[in-house]
Each structure stands twice: as structure tokens, then as C-alpha cells.
Coordinates of C-alpha atoms (C1' of nucleotides) in Angstrom, one line a residue:
Chain A
M695 CA 6.9 43.5 -3.4
A696 CA 3.5 42.6 -1.7
K697 CA 1.4 45.2 -0.3
H698 CA 0.1 43.6 2.6
T699 CA 1.6 43.3 6.1
L700 CA 3.0 40.2 7.8
A701 CA 1.8 39.7 11.2
K702 CA 4.8 39.4 13.1
N703 CA 5.5 43.1 12.2
I704 CA 2.6 44.7 13.4
D705 CA 4.5 46.3 16.3
K706 CA 5.9 48.7 13.6
H707 CA 2.7 50.1 12.7
L708 CA 0.9 50.9 15.8
N709 CA -2.4 53.1 15.1
E710 CA -2.1 52.7 11.4
T711 CA -4.0 51.1 8.9
I712 CA -2.7 47.6 7.6
T713 CA -3.7 45.0 5.5
L714 CA -3.1 41.3 6.1
K715 CA -3.4 38.2 4.2
G716 CA -4.2 34.6 6.1
W717 CA -6.2 32.3 7.6
V718 CA -9.0 32.1 10.3
Y719 CA -7.5 30.1 13.1
N720 CA -10.5 30.6 15.6
I721 CA -13.6 32.7 16.0
R722 CA -15.2 33.9 19.3
K723 CA -18.8 35.2 18.9
S724 CA -20.7 37.6 21.2
G725 CA -23.7 39.9 20.2
K726 CA -22.4 43.0 18.7
I727 CA -19.0 42.1 18.7
W728 CA -16.9 39.0 17.9
F729 CA -13.3 38.3 17.9
L730 CA -11.4 36.4 15.2
I731 CA -7.9 34.8 15.7
F732 CA -5.9 35.3 12.7
R733 CA -2.6 33.6 11.5
D734 CA -0.5 34.1 8.6
G735 CA 2.2 31.5 9.4
T736 CA 4.2 34.5 10.8
E737 CA 2.0 35.3 13.9
F738 CA -1.3 34.8 15.5
I739 CA -3.4 38.1 16.0
Q740 CA -6.6 38.7 17.7
C741 CA -8.9 40.6 15.3
V742 CA -11.9 42.9 16.8
I743 CA -15.1 43.3 14.7
L744 CA -17.5 45.8 16.1
K745 CA -21.1 46.1 14.8
N746 CA -20.7 49.9 14.2
E747 CA -17.4 49.8 12.7
V748 CA -18.0 47.6 9.8
S749 CA -20.5 47.1 7.0
P750 CA -23.4 44.9 7.9
E751 CA -22.0 42.3 5.3
V752 CA -18.8 42.1 7.1
F753 CA -20.5 41.8 10.6
K754 CA -22.5 38.9 9.2
L755 CA -19.5 37.1 8.1
K756 CA -19.2 35.6 11.8
T757 CA -22.0 33.1 10.9
T758 CA -20.4 32.1 8.0
L759 CA -16.6 32.3 8.1
T760 CA -15.2 28.9 9.1
Q761 CA -12.0 27.8 10.6
E762 CA -9.0 28.0 8.3
S763 CA -11.0 30.0 5.7
S764 CA -8.7 32.1 3.9
I765 CA -9.0 36.2 4.2
T766 CA -7.8 39.7 3.8
V767 CA -8.3 41.8 6.8
T768 CA -7.8 45.6 6.8
G769 CA -7.9 47.5 10.1
V770 CA -6.3 49.6 12.7
V771 CA -3.6 48.2 14.8
Q772 CA -4.4 49.1 18.5
E773 CA -2.9 47.8 21.8
A774 CA -5.3 45.0 23.5
P775 CA -7.0 45.8 26.7
S776 CA -5.8 42.4 27.9
Q777 CA -2.0 41.5 28.1
K778 CA -2.5 38.1 26.4
F779 CA -2.2 39.3 22.9
G780 CA -0.4 42.8 23.0
Y781 CA -1.6 44.2 19.9
E782 CA -4.8 43.7 18.0
I783 CA -6.4 44.9 14.9
L784 CA -9.8 46.7 14.8
V785 CA -11.1 45.6 11.8
K786 CA -12.5 47.8 9.1
N787 CA -12.9 45.5 6.2
I788 CA -12.5 41.6 5.8
E789 CA -12.6 40.0 2.1
V790 CA -13.2 36.5 2.0
I791 CA -10.7 34.6 -0.4
Q792 CA -12.2 31.2 0.2
I793 CA -14.7 29.8 2.6
A794 CA -13.1 26.5 4.2
E795 CA -14.8 23.5 4.3
E796 CA -15.3 21.7 7.9
Y797 CA -11.6 21.6 9.1
P798 CA -10.5 18.2 10.7
I799 CA -8.1 19.4 13.2
S800 CA -9.8 21.1 16.1
L801 CA -8.2 23.3 18.6
K802 CA -8.9 20.3 21.4
E803 CA -6.7 17.3 21.8
H804 CA -5.9 14.8 18.9
G805 CA -4.2 11.3 18.9
I806 CA -0.8 11.3 17.3
E807 CA -1.9 8.8 14.1
F808 CA -4.7 11.4 13.5
L809 CA -2.4 14.3 13.4
L810 CA 0.3 12.5 11.5
D811 CA -2.1 11.5 8.9
N812 CA -3.1 15.1 8.6
R813 CA 0.4 16.4 8.7
H814 CA -0.3 18.5 5.5
L815 CA -2.6 20.3 7.7
W816 CA -1.1 20.0 11.1
L817 CA 1.7 22.1 9.9
R818 CA -0.6 24.9 10.6
S819 CA -0.9 24.5 14.3
K820 CA 1.0 26.4 16.9
L821 CA 3.2 23.7 18.2
P822 CA 4.3 22.3 14.8
N823 CA 4.7 25.5 13.5
A824 CA 7.1 26.6 16.2
I825 CA 9.1 23.3 16.3
L826 CA 9.9 23.8 12.3
K827 CA 10.7 27.5 13.0
I828 CA 13.3 26.0 15.4
R829 CA 14.4 23.6 13.1
H830 CA 15.0 26.1 10.6
E831 CA 17.2 28.2 13.0
V832 CA 19.5 25.1 13.7
S833 CA 19.8 24.4 10.1
K834 CA 20.7 28.2 9.7
A835 CA 23.1 28.4 12.5
S836 CA 24.9 25.1 11.5
R837 CA 25.5 27.0 8.0
K838 CA 26.5 30.0 9.7
F839 CA 29.1 28.1 11.9
F840 CA 30.9 26.1 9.4
D841 CA 31.1 28.7 6.9
E842 CA 32.8 31.1 9.3
R843 CA 35.4 28.6 10.2
D844 CA 36.8 28.1 6.7
F845 CA 34.4 25.1 5.8
T846 CA 33.5 24.4 2.1
L847 CA 30.2 22.6 1.8
I848 CA 30.7 19.6 -0.5
D849 CA 27.5 17.6 -0.6
S850 CA 27.8 13.9 -0.8
P851 CA 25.8 11.7 -3.2
M852 CA 22.4 10.2 -2.3
F853 CA 23.0 7.0 -4.7
T854 CA 25.7 5.1 -3.5
P855 CA 27.0 1.6 -4.5
N856 CA 28.4 0.8 -1.3
A857 CA 27.7 1.1 2.8
S858 CA 29.7 2.9 4.8
E859 CA 28.6 0.9 7.7
G860 CA 26.8 -2.4 7.9
T861 CA 25.1 -3.7 5.0
T862 CA 21.9 -4.9 6.7
T863 CA 20.3 -1.4 7.1
L864 CA 20.4 0.0 3.5
F865 CA 17.6 0.7 1.2
K866 CA 18.0 -0.9 -1.9
T867 CA 16.9 0.5 -5.3
K868 CA 17.4 -0.3 -8.9
Y869 CA 19.7 1.9 -10.8
F870 CA 19.2 1.2 -14.3
D871 CA 20.4 -2.5 -14.7
Q872 CA 22.6 -1.9 -11.8
E873 CA 21.8 -2.0 -8.0
A874 CA 21.9 1.1 -5.8
Y875 CA 21.5 2.0 -2.2
L876 CA 20.4 5.0 -0.6
T877 CA 23.1 6.7 1.4
Q878 CA 23.6 6.0 5.1
S879 CA 26.5 8.6 5.5
G880 CA 28.3 11.0 3.5
Q881 CA 31.4 10.7 5.5
L882 CA 33.5 8.7 3.1
Y883 CA 33.1 11.0 0.5
S884 CA 33.8 13.9 2.7
E885 CA 37.1 12.0 3.9
A886 CA 37.9 12.6 -0.2
A887 CA 36.7 16.0 -0.2
I888 CA 39.1 17.1 2.7
M889 CA 42.1 16.5 0.7
G890 CA 41.0 19.0 -2.0
F891 CA 39.3 21.5 0.6
N892 CA 40.9 21.1 4.0
K893 CA 37.6 21.3 6.1
T894 CA 34.1 20.4 4.6
Y895 CA 30.7 19.4 5.7
C896 CA 27.8 18.0 4.1
F897 CA 24.4 18.5 5.1
G898 CA 21.5 16.4 3.8
P899 CA 19.1 13.8 4.0
I900 CA 20.3 10.1 4.6
F901 CA 18.3 6.7 4.8
R902 CA 18.3 4.0 7.1
A903 CA 15.9 0.8 6.7
E904 CA 16.3 -0.2 10.4
K905 CA 13.2 -1.8 11.7
S906 CA 13.7 0.3 14.7
K907 CA 10.3 1.5 16.1
T908 CA 11.3 4.0 18.8
R909 CA 10.9 7.8 19.6
R910 CA 14.6 8.2 18.6
H911 CA 14.4 6.8 15.1
L912 CA 13.1 7.7 11.5
T913 CA 14.3 5.9 8.1
E914 CA 14.8 9.4 6.5
F915 CA 16.7 11.8 8.5
W916 CA 19.0 14.8 7.9
M917 CA 22.7 14.8 9.1
I918 CA 25.2 17.4 9.3
E919 CA 28.9 15.8 8.6
P920 CA 31.9 18.3 9.2
E921 CA 35.1 16.5 8.2
M922 CA 38.8 18.3 8.9
A923 CA 42.4 17.4 7.7
F924 CA 44.8 17.4 10.3
Y925 CA 42.9 17.2 13.3
D926 CA 42.9 14.6 15.6
I927 CA 40.3 13.1 18.0
N928 CA 40.6 16.1 20.7
D929 CA 40.3 18.7 18.3
N930 CA 37.3 16.8 16.6
M931 CA 35.6 16.9 20.2
E932 CA 36.4 20.5 21.1
L933 CA 34.8 21.6 17.5
A934 CA 31.6 19.2 18.2
E935 CA 31.1 21.0 21.6
E936 CA 31.6 24.6 20.3
Y937 CA 29.1 23.6 17.5
V938 CA 26.3 22.5 19.6
S939 CA 27.0 25.2 22.1
Y940 CA 26.6 27.6 19.1
I941 CA 23.4 26.5 18.0
I942 CA 22.0 26.3 21.1
Q943 CA 22.9 30.1 21.9
Q944 CA 21.6 30.9 18.3
V945 CA 18.1 29.3 19.0
L946 CA 17.7 31.0 22.5
E947 CA 18.7 34.3 20.8
N948 CA 16.3 34.2 17.8
R949 CA 13.3 31.9 18.7
R950 CA 12.7 32.3 22.4
K951 CA 8.9 32.8 21.4
E952 CA 9.0 29.5 19.8
L953 CA 10.7 27.8 22.9
E954 CA 8.1 29.4 25.2
I955 CA 5.4 28.1 23.0
L956 CA 6.5 24.7 23.2
K957 CA 7.0 25.4 27.1
R958 CA 10.7 24.4 27.0
D959 CA 12.7 25.3 30.2
V960 CA 15.4 27.2 29.0
T961 CA 17.4 27.6 32.2
I962 CA 18.6 23.9 31.2
L963 CA 19.5 25.3 27.6
E964 CA 21.2 28.0 29.0
K965 CA 23.9 26.3 30.8
I966 CA 25.0 24.8 27.3
K967 CA 28.6 25.7 27.1
P968 CA 32.2 24.3 26.6
P969 CA 33.8 22.4 27.8
F970 CA 31.4 19.1 27.8
P971 CA 32.7 16.4 30.3
R972 CA 34.6 13.6 28.5
I973 CA 34.6 10.0 29.8
T974 CA 36.1 7.0 28.2
Y975 CA 34.0 4.0 27.4
D976 CA 35.4 2.4 30.1
E977 CA 34.4 5.0 32.6
A978 CA 31.1 4.8 31.4
V979 CA 30.9 1.4 32.1
K980 CA 31.9 1.8 35.7
I981 CA 29.3 4.2 36.0
L982 CA 26.8 1.8 34.9
Q983 CA 28.0 -0.9 37.2
K984 CA 28.2 1.5 40.3
N985 CA 24.2 2.0 39.5
G986 CA 23.8 -1.6 39.5
R987 CA 23.4 -2.7 36.0
N988 CA 24.5 -5.7 34.7
F989 CA 26.7 -4.6 31.7
K990 CA 29.1 -6.6 29.9
W991 CA 32.2 -4.8 28.6
G992 CA 32.5 -4.7 25.0
D993 CA 28.8 -4.1 24.4
D994 CA 27.1 -1.2 23.2
F995 CA 25.2 1.2 25.0
G996 CA 21.4 1.0 25.0
A997 CA 18.9 3.7 25.5
P998 CA 18.4 3.1 29.4
D999 CA 22.0 2.8 29.7
E1000 CA 22.7 6.2 28.1
T1001 CA 19.9 7.9 30.0
L1002 CA 21.6 6.6 33.2
I1003 CA 25.1 7.7 32.5
T1004 CA 24.0 11.0 31.4
K1005 CA 22.0 11.7 34.5
E1006 CA 25.4 12.5 36.4
F1007 CA 25.8 15.4 34.4
D1008 CA 23.9 18.5 33.3
K1009 CA 25.5 19.0 29.7
P1010 CA 25.8 16.7 26.8
I1011 CA 28.8 14.6 27.3
F1012 CA 31.3 12.7 25.3
I1013 CA 32.0 9.0 25.4
H1014 CA 35.4 8.4 23.9
R1015 CA 37.9 5.4 23.1
W1016 CA 35.5 2.6 22.3
P1017 CA 36.3 -1.0 22.1
A1018 CA 37.3 -1.6 18.4
E1019 CA 34.8 -4.5 17.8
T1020 CA 31.7 -2.2 18.8
K1021 CA 32.9 0.6 15.8
P1022 CA 33.3 0.4 11.9
F1023 CA 36.6 -0.4 9.9
Y1024 CA 37.6 3.4 9.3
M1025 CA 38.3 4.2 12.6
K1026 CA 41.6 4.8 13.9
R1027 CA 43.1 2.7 16.4
D1028 CA 44.4 4.1 19.9
K1029 CA 48.3 3.8 19.6
N1030 CA 48.2 3.6 23.1
D1031 CA 46.4 0.5 23.2
D1032 CA 44.7 -1.1 19.8
K1033 CA 42.1 -2.8 21.7
Y1034 CA 40.4 0.6 21.5
V1035 CA 39.5 2.9 18.6
L1036 CA 39.7 6.7 18.7
G1037 CA 35.6 7.1 18.4
M1038 CA 33.5 9.4 20.2
D1039 CA 29.8 9.8 20.7
M1040 CA 28.1 12.8 22.1
I1041 CA 24.9 11.9 24.2
A1042 CA 22.5 14.7 24.9
P1043 CA 20.9 15.0 28.5
E1044 CA 17.5 14.4 29.6
G1045 CA 17.2 10.8 27.6
H1046 CA 17.4 12.4 24.1
G1047 CA 20.2 9.9 23.4
E1048 CA 23.2 10.0 20.9
I1049 CA 23.1 13.2 18.8
I1050 CA 26.8 13.1 17.6
G1051 CA 28.9 10.1 16.6
G1052 CA 32.5 10.8 15.1
S1053 CA 36.2 9.8 15.3
Q1054 CA 39.7 10.0 14.4
R1055 CA 39.8 8.0 11.0
E1056 CA 42.4 5.4 10.0
D1057 CA 44.9 7.3 8.0
D1058 CA 47.4 4.1 7.7
L1059 CA 47.2 2.3 4.5
D1060 CA 47.9 -1.1 5.7
L1061 CA 46.3 -0.9 8.8
L1062 CA 42.9 0.2 7.0
L1063 CA 43.4 -2.9 4.5
E1064 CA 43.8 -5.0 7.5
R1065 CA 40.7 -3.8 8.8
I1066 CA 38.9 -4.0 5.4
K1067 CA 40.0 -7.6 5.1
K1068 CA 38.9 -8.6 8.6
E1069 CA 35.3 -7.4 8.0
N1070 CA 35.0 -9.2 4.8
L1071 CA 34.4 -6.1 2.8
S1072 CA 34.8 -5.8 -0.8
E1073 CA 38.6 -4.2 -1.0
K1074 CA 37.4 -3.5 -4.9
M1075 CA 34.6 -1.6 -3.8
Y1076 CA 36.6 0.9 -1.6
N1077 CA 39.5 1.1 -3.8
W1078 CA 39.0 4.8 -4.3
Y1079 CA 38.7 5.2 -0.3
I1080 CA 41.7 3.2 0.0
D1081 CA 43.5 5.7 -2.5
L1082 CA 43.3 8.5 -0.1
R1083 CA 45.9 6.8 2.0
R1084 CA 48.3 6.3 -0.9
Y1085 CA 48.3 9.9 -2.1
G1086 CA 49.3 12.1 1.0
S1087 CA 47.4 10.8 3.9
V1088 CA 47.2 12.8 6.8
P1089 CA 45.3 12.4 10.0
H1090 CA 42.0 13.6 10.0
S1091 CA 38.7 13.5 11.9
G1092 CA 34.9 14.3 11.4
F1093 CA 31.6 13.4 13.0
G1094 CA 27.9 13.7 12.3
L1095 CA 25.1 15.2 14.2
G1096 CA 21.8 14.0 13.9
L1097 CA 19.3 17.0 12.8
E1098 CA 16.1 15.7 14.3
R1099 CA 17.5 14.3 17.5
T1100 CA 19.2 17.6 18.4
I1101 CA 15.9 19.6 17.6
G1102 CA 14.1 17.1 19.7
W1103 CA 16.4 17.8 22.7
I1104 CA 16.5 21.6 22.4
C1105 CA 12.3 21.7 21.9
G1106 CA 12.0 18.9 24.5
I1107 CA 9.8 17.0 22.7
K1108 CA 9.3 13.3 23.3
H1109 CA 9.4 11.7 19.7
I1110 CA 11.6 13.1 16.7
R1111 CA 8.7 12.4 14.4
E1112 CA 7.7 15.9 15.1
A1113 CA 11.1 17.4 14.6
I1114 CA 11.0 16.9 10.7
P1115 CA 8.1 18.3 8.3
W1116 CA 7.3 14.9 6.8
P1117 CA 8.3 12.1 8.8
R1118 CA 9.1 8.8 7.3
T1119 CA 9.1 6.0 9.8
I1120 CA 8.9 2.3 9.8
V1121 CA 5.3 2.4 9.6
R1122 CA 4.8 5.8 7.7
L1123 CA 5.4 6.7 4.2
S1124 CA 2.8 9.4 3.8
P1125 CA 1.7 12.0 3.3
Chain B
rU876 C1' 11.2 -9.7 16.1
rC877 C1' 9.8 -9.6 21.2
rU878 C1' 7.0 -7.4 25.3
rG879 C1' 2.7 -4.5 27.3
rG880 C1' -1.6 -1.5 25.9
rA881 C1' -5.5 0.4 22.7
rG882 C1' -9.1 0.2 18.5
rU883 C1' -17.2 3.0 20.1
rA884 C1' -19.9 9.6 16.3
rG885 C1' -15.4 14.1 11.9
rC886 C1' -11.9 14.5 16.8
rU887 C1' -10.9 12.9 22.1
rC888 C1' -13.1 9.5 25.2
rA889 C1' -16.6 6.9 28.4
rG890 C1' -19.9 2.8 28.6
rC891 C1' -17.2 -3.5 29.8
rG892 C1' -23.4 -9.2 29.3
rG893 C1' -29.7 -6.3 28.9
rC894 C1' -32.6 0.8 24.7
rA895 C1' -25.5 3.5 21.7
rG896 C1' -23.3 7.8 25.6
rA897 C1' -20.4 13.0 26.8
rG898 C1' -17.2 16.7 25.4
rC899 C1' -15.2 19.3 21.3
rG900 C1' -16.5 20.0 15.8
rG901 C1' -20.8 20.9 12.2
rG902 C1' -26.1 23.3 12.0
rU903 C1' -29.8 26.8 14.3
rG904 C1' -30.9 30.7 17.6
rG905 C1' -28.9 34.4 22.1
rC906 C1' -24.9 37.4 24.2
rU907 C1' -20.7 44.6 23.3
rG908 C1' -14.0 42.4 25.6
rU909 C1' -14.0 37.2 24.3
rU910 C1' -9.1 34.1 25.7
rA911 C1' -9.6 26.2 23.2
rA912 C1' -15.5 32.1 25.4
rC913 C1' -20.3 30.9 27.1
rC914 C1' -25.6 29.5 27.1
rA915 C1' -30.1 26.6 24.7
rC916 C1' -31.7 23.5 20.8
rU917 C1' -30.1 20.2 17.0
rA918 C1' -28.1 16.5 13.1
rG919 C1' -24.3 12.8 13.5
rG920 C1' -22.9 5.5 14.4
rU921 C1' -20.9 -1.0 10.0
rC922 C1' -18.6 -0.1 18.5
rG923 C1' -11.4 -2.5 13.4
rU924 C1' -12.3 -7.6 10.7
rG925 C1' -13.8 -12.7 10.5
rG926 C1' -15.7 -16.4 13.6
rG927 C1' -17.4 -18.5 18.3
rU928 C1' -20.0 -18.9 23.3
rU929 C1' -25.1 -16.8 24.9
rC930 C1' -32.4 -16.0 25.3
rA931 C1' -29.2 -11.5 24.7
rA932 C1' -22.3 -9.4 22.8
rA933 C1' -19.5 -2.9 21.9
rU934 C1' -19.1 -5.6 26.7
rC935 C1' -16.7 -12.9 27.3
rC936 C1' -13.6 -16.3 24.2
rC937 C1' -10.7 -16.9 19.7
rU938 C1' -8.3 -15.2 14.5
rC939 C1' -6.5 -11.6 11.7
rC940 C1' -5.5 -6.0 10.7
rU941 C1' -4.1 -1.4 12.2
rC942 C1' -2.0 1.9 15.7
rC943 C1' 0.7 3.4 20.6
rA944 C1' 4.6 2.6 24.2
rG945 C1' 8.9 0.1 25.5
rA946 C1' 13.2 -3.6 23.9
rG947 C1' 17.1 -4.9 20.1
rC948 C1' 19.9 -1.9 16.4
rC949 C1' 21.5 3.1 15.5
rA950 C1' 22.2 9.3 14.8

RNA sequence: UCUGGAGUAGCUCAGCGGCAGAGCGGGUGGCUGUUAACCACUAGGUCGUGGGUUCAAAUCCCUCCUCCAGAGCCA
């Protein structure tokens, strides 16, 4: 084990001499005293350097140290006179590891293009750091939630020969002497997996070549997709609302400080507990018409429509029972009225949009074949998927949660490109 | 792809026909409790690209490029 202390743990070492390893975040100079804001990725700490407490060489570092220079600091943990920092380090010694060249990201404002071009450096700043710690918490909580409920993690492949949804939004790539597509969803594979494991989830990146240029779109994003045998659409919605509530509560419990850094209004998050309101597609259409929007039955909701509908509620809502034409072939028809399918979307409040899409799946062999024919999909390509309806078909359901949109909502950030370490959008492939 | 907006110092921006500017960052000096510290001095420019109008263009007109916001599509 390394002998140095992590900055986040200094409260356990009050009045002790400790050694920290990290980077210079900022320096404030005075005459015979100077202040160094130190960061090591776990916390920011103020270090105080007094002329009569250190060697002349160390004191002189105030003129040579630059922002982001790497250093080893040794000193005594003490309470800071001001309330802003809590604890600070009275420095005894500083060893320079490297003097950084002029660092491009200053503590003042920057434009988004510049920051994204410098994403490799921007990760060191306070806001991205807080957001990505919350991302970690959401991933951790997701794994925990499903693991504790008898789900087995069965990952789906990234290379696929077919599309789960439309074929216009796929990234195509060469695969030796064949063509392959990058996956859009692990769902079809998960449907096979649950017949062997009962309840499964997959968690990984997926790829969509949509030419969408909005604050809710990435070309590469992460999705968590649970799939459950013997679950109907209502079981599916119950699981989804429990899951979303759980990750919110875990973030509130373990990442308060990060939410504070992001100035997130946590009273909104504290209200997120089951049950969530459930409205049918038809009821959602009525809300729109009541508010004077010109909306045609059978269309899908646009972003402004979603925002308007969710305004009536202070929690995420489910919209279920969609017109069959708007939804993909694998969704099960409503047996009360086959104009509708048993699909359900969860829309986050505050304009963050759809975070979950799911459905009860079509488990009847003949109905599935009929849908595949009607949509002109290749029966041969879906042979293995159709097989699942031949050998002990059961009612089953599942959903996919978009990780970045969920994080964007929890963090209250405008654009989801900040919710992923290395965003890939229609205009960005690097760094 | 469509609609709107913007490209000027390393960064954030002002200037909108007549000498290229500020703040931050960099450099030098000052200051014993600073909080994106402060004060003084200082270096730093292909005004996105190509063309046009004009005695004179960062500024007006046109072309193209890039980015931002929104729409469509979606998680």
C-alpha cells in the first residue's frame, strides 16, 4: 500500500503530520504567506505556506509552481480559521514532481467547444469531476439493485448482423468479408438469455448513427437493460419505478457533496419514490390537446410535447399503451384492443426527456411472424429470435434505461455530453 | 437536413466604416489569512476562409468552413 494519504481522508488525521500526492489547483500569494489549493482527484484542500515554517527553497516555490504542477506535500492537518475549507494543511515540505507548462484551462469561464477539445484536461475540474463521480454511483447502484434481485448479468455483443429497430440509424463496419453493425440494443439477446437465467440485465455502450443534434443525444451511450421472464407490463413498470427511485436514493445518500458542487436542488430528487404516475398514450394526447397543442393521434411525442406532459407531475411518469404503428415489431399487442401495444416509456421531469423505453414482448409465434412480415424484416435473420417462441415461450418483459440522460437529470445539467467521460456526438470523435 | 445565432490575444468577450481593446491566464515586482485574492508594470494579434464595395473594412455585401441553440428522430 502507498504511504501517502488521500485528501478526502484528512479529517481522520487532525493534528497529525501527513503526506499528500497530487496537483496544484490554484495559488494565492501574499508577502510572507501563500496559499496553495491542492487536489488529488478525491478532494480539494487548502495548504498554507508560512515563511518561518518551511525552508527558503520551499517558500520560494510560490514563484515557480504553476497550475497543475504535480507535487508531494507534507504537513500538519489543522482546522482552517474560515469555514469554507474545514480542514487545511500547515505545510512543512513540498517536493516538486513536475512543473506543469502553462495550463490552458483557467479558473474563469470557458466555451463548451474549447472545454470538449480539452476533455482530457477538463476531467480534472470540479464540475466534470462531480458529475462523473455521480455517474460512477449510478452504475454501482444499478449493479447492486439487479444483483440483489436475482438478476444475472449477461452481456450482449457489440457486433451484430441485424438491427433491433430501424435500419437507418446503424453504424456499419467491415467484419472480415462480411458486414456488421454496432449494436443498438442488447434486448433481443437478453430475451434469449432469460429463457436460461430467468432474469438478466446487460450494461454496456450502444451506438446510434442518428443525425440528431440535440442536448439529449449521443452517438455512443450506455444503456442498462433488464429483461424478465414471466413479467407483464405492470410488473415491468413496477420494477422500473423501484429501480429509478433506488438509484436516486443511493446518489442522495452517497454523493451529497457532488450534488452540492453542481448546485442541484435536492428537494426535487427527494420526492422520487414509487409509485410514479401512469398515463396511457391516449391520456397524454388529451393533456396536449387541453393545452392547445396541435397533435395528431398516432404520432410520437416530440421534446416540447414531453416537457408539456411532465409539467403536470413532480415525478417521472409512465406513458403506456402506444399505437402499434409507432413501435417496433417485438412489442406485444394489447389483447383488449390490438390497435395498441404494451409499450411503456418513462419520461423524466424538468425537460430531461425519455429515460426508459420498454415493453412486454410478443410471445406468440404466429403474431410475431406476422409482424416481421408486415415490417419487411428478414425472417432468416431473426430465425434464432423466432425460435424462442417455439421452445417454451412465456410472457416476458424488459426495458432499457439511458444512463447519460438519467445522470443528466440527476445532476440537473443541460446537455448529456457532460454525463459521459468521452462524449461521441454527430460532430465529435475526439479526444 | 431545416430555422436562428456566433467566429477578434492562450481563454472569455467588447469594438460594428477612420491608430487593434479589456478581464483572466503568462512574465516581473509588492503585500502574514487569502477564498476564481488584491495592487503596479509588462509581453502577447493571419480580427474563421476566399472574393467584392470603398479614399479607407474587424466593421458593409457575397461564397465557403467551423461551432452553438432549437426542430425532426430517439434512450
